[in-house]
Amino acid sequence: MRSGYAARDTRTPVAAALVAVAVSVAISIALAPSLGVVGLALGIAIASWLEALILFALLDRRVPTLDVASIVRGGGLAAGCATAAGAGAWLVLDVGRLVLGPTPAKIGIAGELGVAALVTAVVYLGLARLLRIPEVPTIVHLLRSALGRGPAA
């Protein structure tokens, strides 16, 4: 929580992180025997979201002018775009398995991943632009800079 560090409060983010670690360990211990590494990943994901929610609630209390509705709306739009992009990638991988068979060669796997990554980016950015998510121009600028097609940020 950068805002905590900016306000010279290191205890709050560290306390939230410790809660997240404890929750992650507890969930992982409970789920790993039945789900394996998926249980570990689920424990980490749930704990990370819990930490984010704790820090967000504390930030909302400390900064009364924080526009929570706008942040939640933006998060919901981003989650919707990410869900659609993930579905697009999944579809590409499913079609890839139909075309290349159940055990494609390494070059086929690399091709699938390349196309899936491209579809993911196009779907996410296209929907985000269509939904007028304000961060889209910044994302596009950063991507162009990273690809060497524009000025550095």
PDB file of C-alpha atoms in Angstrom:
ATOM      1  CA  MET A   1       0.000   0.000   0.000  1.00  0.00           C
ATOM      2  CA  ARG A   2       1.971   2.920  -1.317  1.00  0.00           C
ATOM      3  CA  SER A   3      -0.379   5.393   0.304  1.00  0.00           C
ATOM      4  CA  GLY A   4       0.497   3.909   3.688  1.00  0.00           C
ATOM      5  CA  TYR A   5       4.192   4.211   3.017  1.00  0.00           C
ATOM      6  CA  ALA A   6       3.691   7.752   1.686  1.00  0.00           C
ATOM      7  CA  ALA A   7       1.981   8.653   4.975  1.00  0.00           C
ATOM      8  CA  ARG A   8       4.927   7.071   6.814  1.00  0.00           C
ATOM      9  CA  ASP A   9       2.744   4.214   8.018  1.00  0.00           C
ATOM     10  CA  THR A  10       4.626   0.992   7.534  1.00  0.00           C
ATOM     11  CA  ARG A  11       2.748  -0.978  10.171  1.00  0.00           C
ATOM     12  CA  THR A  12      -0.606  -1.148   8.385  1.00  0.00           C
ATOM     13  CA  PRO A  13       0.653  -2.660   5.099  1.00  0.00           C
ATOM     14  CA  VAL A  14       2.900  -5.086   6.979  1.00  0.00           C
ATOM     15  CA  ALA A  15       0.027  -6.143   9.261  1.00  0.00           C
ATOM     16  CA  ALA A  16      -2.232  -6.692   6.248  1.00  0.00           C
ATOM     17  CA  ALA A  17       0.513  -8.726   4.566  1.00  0.00           C
ATOM     18  CA  LEU A  18       0.943 -10.879   7.674  1.00  0.00           C
ATOM     19  CA  VAL A  19      -2.805 -11.561   7.755  1.00  0.00           C
ATOM     20  CA  ALA A  20      -2.626 -12.511   4.082  1.00  0.00           C
ATOM     21  CA  VAL A  21       0.284 -14.891   4.683  1.00  0.00           C
ATOM     22  CA  ALA A  22      -1.559 -16.557   7.575  1.00  0.00           C
ATOM     23  CA  VAL A  23      -4.724 -16.947   5.496  1.00  0.00           C
ATOM     24  CA  SER A  24      -2.720 -18.227   2.525  1.00  0.00           C
ATOM     25  CA  VAL A  25      -0.965 -20.854   4.628  1.00  0.00           C
ATOM     26  CA  ALA A  26      -4.212 -21.979   6.279  1.00  0.00           C
ATOM     27  CA  ILE A  27      -6.109 -22.285   2.995  1.00  0.00           C
ATOM     28  CA  SER A  28      -3.168 -23.948   1.260  1.00  0.00           C
ATOM     29  CA  ILE A  29      -2.789 -26.524   4.041  1.00  0.00           C
ATOM     30  CA  ALA A  30      -6.522 -27.244   3.870  1.00  0.00           C
ATOM     31  CA  LEU A  31      -6.732 -27.517   0.071  1.00  0.00           C
ATOM     32  CA  ALA A  32      -3.357 -28.889  -1.013  1.00  0.00           C
ATOM     33  CA  PRO A  33      -4.047 -32.510  -0.015  1.00  0.00           C
ATOM     34  CA  SER A  34      -7.101 -32.694  -2.266  1.00  0.00           C
ATOM     35  CA  LEU A  35      -6.245 -30.171  -5.012  1.00  0.00           C
ATOM     36  CA  GLY A  36      -2.445 -30.263  -5.117  1.00  0.00           C
ATOM     37  CA  VAL A  37      -0.764 -27.166  -6.537  1.00  0.00           C
ATOM     38  CA  VAL A  38      -4.158 -25.779  -7.530  1.00  0.00           C
ATOM     39  CA  GLY A  39      -4.994 -25.624  -3.814  1.00  0.00           C
ATOM     40  CA  LEU A  40      -1.775 -23.704  -3.181  1.00  0.00           C
ATOM     41  CA  ALA A  41      -2.577 -21.250  -5.962  1.00  0.00           C
ATOM     42  CA  LEU A  42      -6.127 -20.824  -4.687  1.00  0.00           C
ATOM     43  CA  GLY A  43      -4.856 -20.115  -1.175  1.00  0.00           C
ATOM     44  CA  ILE A  44      -2.469 -17.462  -2.451  1.00  0.00           C
ATOM     45  CA  ALA A  45      -5.131 -15.863  -4.665  1.00  0.00           C
ATOM     46  CA  ILE A  46      -7.766 -15.703  -1.924  1.00  0.00           C
ATOM     47  CA  ALA A  47      -5.276 -14.280   0.575  1.00  0.00           C
ATOM     48  CA  SER A  48      -4.078 -11.670  -1.911  1.00  0.00           C
ATOM     49  CA  TRP A  49      -7.630 -10.503  -2.578  1.00  0.00           C
ATOM     50  CA  LEU A  50      -8.291 -10.370   1.162  1.00  0.00           C
ATOM     51  CA  GLU A  51      -5.179  -8.226   1.664  1.00  0.00           C
ATOM     52  CA  ALA A  52      -6.252  -5.885  -1.136  1.00  0.00           C
ATOM     53  CA  LEU A  53      -9.750  -5.543   0.342  1.00  0.00           C
ATOM     54  CA  ILE A  54      -8.365  -4.829   3.826  1.00  0.00           C
ATOM     55  CA  LEU A  55      -6.008  -2.157   2.494  1.00  0.00           C
ATOM     56  CA  PHE A  56      -8.717  -0.645   0.302  1.00  0.00           C
ATOM     57  CA  ALA A  57     -11.144  -0.410   3.248  1.00  0.00           C
ATOM     58  CA  LEU A  58      -8.475   1.236   5.400  1.00  0.00           C
ATOM     59  CA  LEU A  59      -7.616   3.665   2.620  1.00  0.00           C
ATOM     60  CA  ASP A  60     -11.295   4.549   2.235  1.00  0.00           C
ATOM     61  CA  ARG A  61     -11.434   5.409   5.951  1.00  0.00           C
ATOM     62  CA  ARG A  62      -8.291   7.527   5.813  1.00  0.00           C
ATOM     63  CA  VAL A  63      -9.131   9.397   2.613  1.00  0.00           C
ATOM     64  CA  PRO A  64     -12.755  10.555   2.797  1.00  0.00           C
ATOM     65  CA  THR A  65     -12.621  12.030  -0.720  1.00  0.00           C
ATOM     66  CA  LEU A  66     -11.728   8.668  -2.257  1.00  0.00           C
ATOM     67  CA  ASP A  67     -14.164   7.900  -5.084  1.00  0.00           C
ATOM     68  CA  VAL A  68     -14.927   4.286  -4.195  1.00  0.00           C
ATOM     69  CA  ALA A  69     -17.777   3.949  -6.691  1.00  0.00           C
ATOM     70  CA  SER A  70     -15.521   4.955  -9.577  1.00  0.00           C
ATOM     71  CA  ILE A  71     -12.792   2.553  -8.464  1.00  0.00           C
ATOM     72  CA  VAL A  72     -15.253  -0.330  -8.097  1.00  0.00           C
ATOM     73  CA  ARG A  73     -16.799   0.474 -11.498  1.00  0.00           C
ATOM     74  CA  GLY A  74     -13.353   0.524 -13.131  1.00  0.00           C
ATOM     75  CA  GLY A  75     -12.429  -2.746 -11.446  1.00  0.00           C
ATOM     76  CA  GLY A  76     -15.663  -4.349 -12.610  1.00  0.00           C
ATOM     77  CA  LEU A  77     -15.098  -3.203 -16.188  1.00  0.00           C
ATOM     78  CA  ALA A  78     -11.511  -4.455 -16.122  1.00  0.00           C
ATOM     79  CA  ALA A  79     -12.659  -7.807 -14.707  1.00  0.00           C
ATOM     80  CA  GLY A  80     -15.254  -8.112 -17.473  1.00  0.00           C
ATOM     81  CA  CYS A  81     -12.650  -7.332 -20.137  1.00  0.00           C
ATOM     82  CA  ALA A  82     -10.241  -9.831 -18.571  1.00  0.00           C
ATOM     83  CA  THR A  83     -12.939 -12.518 -18.481  1.00  0.00           C
ATOM     84  CA  ALA A  84     -13.746 -12.007 -22.159  1.00  0.00           C
ATOM     85  CA  ALA A  85     -10.035 -11.981 -23.052  1.00  0.00           C
ATOM     86  CA  GLY A  86      -9.509 -15.193 -21.085  1.00  0.00           C
ATOM     87  CA  ALA A  87     -12.441 -16.813 -22.874  1.00  0.00           C
ATOM     88  CA  GLY A  88     -10.911 -15.772 -26.196  1.00  0.00           C
ATOM     89  CA  ALA A  89      -7.577 -17.327 -25.245  1.00  0.00           C
ATOM     90  CA  TRP A  90      -9.313 -20.512 -24.099  1.00  0.00           C
ATOM     91  CA  LEU A  91     -11.169 -20.713 -27.411  1.00  0.00           C
ATOM     92  CA  VAL A  92      -7.897 -20.308 -29.332  1.00  0.00           C
ATOM     93  CA  LEU A  93      -6.312 -23.110 -27.309  1.00  0.00           C
ATOM     94  CA  ASP A  94      -9.336 -25.383 -27.818  1.00  0.00           C
ATOM     95  CA  VAL A  95      -9.303 -24.772 -31.578  1.00  0.00           C
ATOM     96  CA  GLY A  96      -5.552 -25.331 -31.531  1.00  0.00           C
ATOM     97  CA  ARG A  97      -6.067 -28.762 -30.000  1.00  0.00           C
ATOM     98  CA  LEU A  98      -8.599 -29.617 -32.714  1.00  0.00           C
ATOM     99  CA  VAL A  99      -6.242 -28.488 -35.478  1.00  0.00           C
ATOM    100  CA  LEU A 100      -2.942 -29.698 -34.019  1.00  0.00           C
ATOM    101  CA  GLY A 101      -4.158 -32.728 -32.102  1.00  0.00           C
ATOM    102  CA  PRO A 102      -3.950 -33.511 -28.400  1.00  0.00           C
ATOM    103  CA  THR A 103      -0.126 -33.586 -28.283  1.00  0.00           C
ATOM    104  CA  PRO A 104       1.262 -30.922 -30.616  1.00  0.00           C
ATOM    105  CA  ALA A 105       4.962 -30.424 -31.216  1.00  0.00           C
ATOM    106  CA  LYS A 106       6.787 -27.625 -29.421  1.00  0.00           C
ATOM    107  CA  ILE A 107       6.457 -25.321 -32.415  1.00  0.00           C
ATOM    108  CA  GLY A 108       2.694 -25.917 -32.394  1.00  0.00           C
ATOM    109  CA  ILE A 109       2.496 -25.101 -28.689  1.00  0.00           C
ATOM    110  CA  ALA A 110       4.530 -21.928 -29.261  1.00  0.00           C
ATOM    111  CA  GLY A 111       2.198 -20.949 -32.096  1.00  0.00           C
ATOM    112  CA  GLU A 112      -0.875 -21.579 -29.952  1.00  0.00           C
ATOM    113  CA  LEU A 113       0.522 -19.458 -27.149  1.00  0.00           C
ATOM    114  CA  GLY A 114       1.456 -16.655 -29.531  1.00  0.00           C
ATOM    115  CA  VAL A 115      -2.005 -16.553 -31.087  1.00  0.00           C
ATOM    116  CA  ALA A 116      -3.667 -16.839 -27.662  1.00  0.00           C
ATOM    117  CA  ALA A 117      -1.579 -13.933 -26.353  1.00  0.00           C
ATOM    118  CA  LEU A 118      -2.459 -11.812 -29.373  1.00  0.00           C
ATOM    119  CA  VAL A 119      -6.175 -12.612 -29.077  1.00  0.00           C
ATOM    120  CA  THR A 120      -6.065 -11.849 -25.348  1.00  0.00           C
ATOM    121  CA  ALA A 121      -4.473  -8.442 -25.923  1.00  0.00           C
ATOM    122  CA  VAL A 122      -6.781  -7.504 -28.793  1.00  0.00           C
ATOM    123  CA  VAL A 123      -9.965  -8.574 -26.981  1.00  0.00           C
ATOM    124  CA  TYR A 124      -8.974  -6.874 -23.715  1.00  0.00           C
ATOM    125  CA  LEU A 125      -7.855  -3.600 -25.268  1.00  0.00           C
ATOM    126  CA  GLY A 126     -10.740  -3.569 -27.761  1.00  0.00           C
ATOM    127  CA  LEU A 127     -13.371  -4.043 -25.064  1.00  0.00           C
ATOM    128  CA  ALA A 128     -11.622  -1.597 -22.743  1.00  0.00           C
ATOM    129  CA  ARG A 129     -11.588   1.048 -25.463  1.00  0.00           C
ATOM    130  CA  LEU A 130     -15.226   0.302 -26.373  1.00  0.00           C
ATOM    131  CA  LEU A 131     -16.214   0.636 -22.698  1.00  0.00           C
ATOM    132  CA  ARG A 132     -14.164   3.843 -22.439  1.00  0.00           C
ATOM    133  CA  ILE A 133     -11.908   2.681 -19.626  1.00  0.00           C
ATOM    134  CA  PRO A 134      -9.769   5.784 -19.036  1.00  0.00           C
ATOM    135  CA  GLU A 135      -6.483   3.895 -18.585  1.00  0.00           C
ATOM    136  CA  VAL A 136      -6.526   2.474 -22.137  1.00  0.00           C
ATOM    137  CA  PRO A 137      -4.441   5.274 -23.704  1.00  0.00           C
ATOM    138  CA  THR A 138      -1.811   4.814 -20.973  1.00  0.00           C
ATOM    139  CA  ILE A 139      -1.741   1.043 -21.541  1.00  0.00           C
ATOM    140  CA  VAL A 140      -1.373   1.491 -25.309  1.00  0.00           C
ATOM    141  CA  HIS A 141       1.385   4.069 -24.783  1.00  0.00           C
ATOM    142  CA  LEU A 142       3.298   1.718 -22.475  1.00  0.00           C
ATOM    143  CA  LEU A 143       2.926  -1.183 -24.921  1.00  0.00           C
ATOM    144  CA  ARG A 144       4.194   0.943 -27.800  1.00  0.00           C
ATOM    145  CA  SER A 145       7.138   2.097 -25.709  1.00  0.00           C
ATOM    146  CA  ALA A 146       7.969  -1.485 -24.722  1.00  0.00           C
ATOM    147  CA  LEU A 147       7.792  -2.597 -28.360  1.00  0.00           C
ATOM    148  CA  GLY A 148      10.001   0.299 -29.446  1.00  0.00           C
ATOM    149  CA  ARG A 149       7.291   2.000 -31.512  1.00  0.00           C
ATOM    150  CA  GLY A 150       6.864   5.159 -29.551  1.00  0.00           C
ATOM    151  CA  PRO A 151       8.446   7.544 -27.081  1.00  0.00           C
ATOM    152  CA  ALA A 152       9.338   6.221 -23.639  1.00  0.00           C
ATOM    153  CA  ALA A 153       6.895   6.912 -20.816  1.00  0.00           C
TER     154      ALA A 153
END
